Phi, psi and omega in degrees: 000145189269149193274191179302303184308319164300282196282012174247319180270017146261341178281322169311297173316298168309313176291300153012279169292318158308310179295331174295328185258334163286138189048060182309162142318134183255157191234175195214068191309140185222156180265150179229324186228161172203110192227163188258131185258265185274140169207168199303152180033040181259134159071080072131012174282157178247001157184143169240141173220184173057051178273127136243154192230142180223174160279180167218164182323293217254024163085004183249225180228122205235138181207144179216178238175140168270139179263112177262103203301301181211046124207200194249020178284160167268354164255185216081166169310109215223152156244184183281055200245159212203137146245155136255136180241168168220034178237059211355083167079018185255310194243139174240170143300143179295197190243154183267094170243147210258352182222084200231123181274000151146177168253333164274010178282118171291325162264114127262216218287160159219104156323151342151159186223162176243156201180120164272108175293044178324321239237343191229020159049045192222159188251133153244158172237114190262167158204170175282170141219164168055038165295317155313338182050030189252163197039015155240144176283331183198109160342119143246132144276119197243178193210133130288121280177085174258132174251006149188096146072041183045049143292292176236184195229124165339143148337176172256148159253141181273106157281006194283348162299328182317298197264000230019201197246034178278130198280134189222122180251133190267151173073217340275138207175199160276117168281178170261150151212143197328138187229344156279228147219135005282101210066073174287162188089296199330172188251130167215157192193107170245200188147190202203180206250191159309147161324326151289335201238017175357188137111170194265101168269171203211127146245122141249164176217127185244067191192352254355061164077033179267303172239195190210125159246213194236135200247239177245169189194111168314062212302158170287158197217094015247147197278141198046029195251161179295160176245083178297178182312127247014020189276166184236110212237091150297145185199194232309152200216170186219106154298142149235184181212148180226126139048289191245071158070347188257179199270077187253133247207097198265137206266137121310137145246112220281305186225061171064036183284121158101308198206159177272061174207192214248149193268127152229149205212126160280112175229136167259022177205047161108006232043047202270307190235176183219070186316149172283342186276020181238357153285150177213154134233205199227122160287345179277335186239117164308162189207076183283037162101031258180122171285142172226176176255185184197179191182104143295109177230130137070027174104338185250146159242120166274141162242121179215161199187147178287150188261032148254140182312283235227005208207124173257137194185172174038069163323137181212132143305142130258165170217147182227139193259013184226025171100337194109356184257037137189166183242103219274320152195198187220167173245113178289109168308269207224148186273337176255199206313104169215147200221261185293126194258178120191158180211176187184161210228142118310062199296139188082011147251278190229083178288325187259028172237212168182148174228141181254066173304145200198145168261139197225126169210190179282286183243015192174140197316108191237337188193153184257105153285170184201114162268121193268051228256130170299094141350267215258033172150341183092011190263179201242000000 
């Protein structure tokens, strides 16, 4: 029998959480600021893609970028590069690279997801290598390590002895870490597989990042089999964690199974698993095929994503005051070539903003952009 004493601090608990995800503020997202971080041949590069962005341990904003030294393919040789601002999103640093995979590595690295360890004040940036599998054989995943607040950054570590050497490309986004119960503290860094072998994988660490296993996961149908059009194939993904502990996990669909919109997959017991009768999908947020971002703050879930069926264009924010299961409205960022997404919030600083980095261009991928958008009115 649960005593009293048990069943007043569940009660406590429930109320709580409840009260954090009910009757949010409601906002009237406004763009305030806007700057070009990365363009095409800054520093001899020759595209930079794949941006995520975060907060850090010490209150500022940290964003990183694959540098593809010389083309725009996803395999070839790439660095690792990194800014910072610490006057929120107003001044950046010059970029930092933190990683360089050689000038004959043909795959190299690819981002990647970044993830704060708030309890041990330390940052990691995990990536592939040899995701693609051309001219090489065998996939790894690795990690970079900052312990103060991503100024310099640790060696890189090869987890793949952990996780083995089934290729998982993380992100691309923000990992999590749990802030609730169930397994409150964990690390989860989620991504996906090859194209045969596709679908939303999960690492986690209940250690802060000393080890890793393989957590839950959505697998493709049919799984390690080739995939034509409509098959149902997750892919590149955005974890959040919500209020009363669980997990939800917003999906690329690679290849339009059921609909041209985006996969959601739920867990409730840390991501160890993802039942399937907790996959959905959401017909309200278009999907041409595409990483996008997502965010829980403060009672609201923001989304952002080009806002076409078939097309990438039109960044568009949406917000939802329920979780996602309707959308209460949207901001269009930019109308033309914008593709890959991500966002953050500052906690305990510049709560009422959110910054969205995006690749952006006229008629093709030209640049990494950061938008600063006001919640509640637009003042600055």
């Amino acid at each position: 029998m649960m005593c009293l004493s048990t069943l007043l601090l569940l009660l406590v608990v429930f109320v709580g959480q409840s009260t954090v995800s009910s009757n949010p503020q409601q906002v009237s997202p406004l763009p305030v600021l806007e700057q070009i971080l990365w363009e095409r041949n800054m520093d001899g590069v020759s595209l930079y893609r794949i941006p995520v962005i975060t907060y850090t341990p010490g209150g500022n904003l940290l964003a990183a970028v694959e540098a593809r030294k010389s083309s725009g393919g996803d395999a070839g040789p790439k660095f690792l590069t990194v800014r910072r601002s610490t006057d929120k999103g107003y001044n950046w640093s010059p970029q930092n690279f933190i990683v360089n995979d050689g000038s004959t590595y043909y795959d190299g690295l690819n981002l990647g997801v970044v993830l704060v360890d708030d309890i041990m004040s330390s940052i990691y940036i995990f990536y592939s290598v040899c995701a693609h599998y051309e001219k090489c054989n065998t996939s790894s995943a690795l990690y970079v390590k900052s312990v103060d607040d991503g100024i310099t950054w640790e060696k890189p570590v090869n987890v793949s002895a952990q996780i083995g050497t089934k290729m998982f490309a993380p992100g691309p986004g923000y990992g999590i870490q749990k802030k609730y119960h169930p397994h409150k503290g964990r690390l989860i860094v989620c991504g996906h597989g090859t194209l045969a072998g596709d679908g939303m994988f999960c690492l986690l660490s209940d250690d802060h990042g000393k080890t890793w296993r393989n957590g839950g996961d959505v697998k493709s149908i049919p799984y390690n089999k080739p995939k034509v059009s409509g098959d149902f194939q997750p892919d590149e993904c955005q974890p959040m964690e919500l209020p009363d502990g669980s997990v939800v996990v917003n999906m690329r669909n690679q290849a339009h199974y059921h609909c041209h919109c985006r996969i959601i997959a739920t867990s409730y017991d840390g991501a160890d698993t993802f039942d399937i009768e907790n996959v959905v999908f959401d017909p309200a947020l278009n999907d041409s095929g595409v990483a996008a971002g997502a965010l829980y703050h403060r009672g609201v879930m923001y989304f952002s994503n080009p806002n076409h069926r078939t097309s990438r264009i039109n960044l568009t924010l949406q917000w939802s005051y329920n979780n996602g299961t309707t959308w209460a409205g949207q901001l269009q960022i930019w109308p033309k070539s914008s593709t890959y997404s991500c966002m953050t919030t500052i906690p305990g600083g510049l709560e009422d903003h959110v910054y969205i980095i995006y690749e952006k261009g006229i008629s093709s991928l030209e640049s990494i952009s950061l938008v600063r958008v006001s919640l509640y009115g637009g003042l600055l």
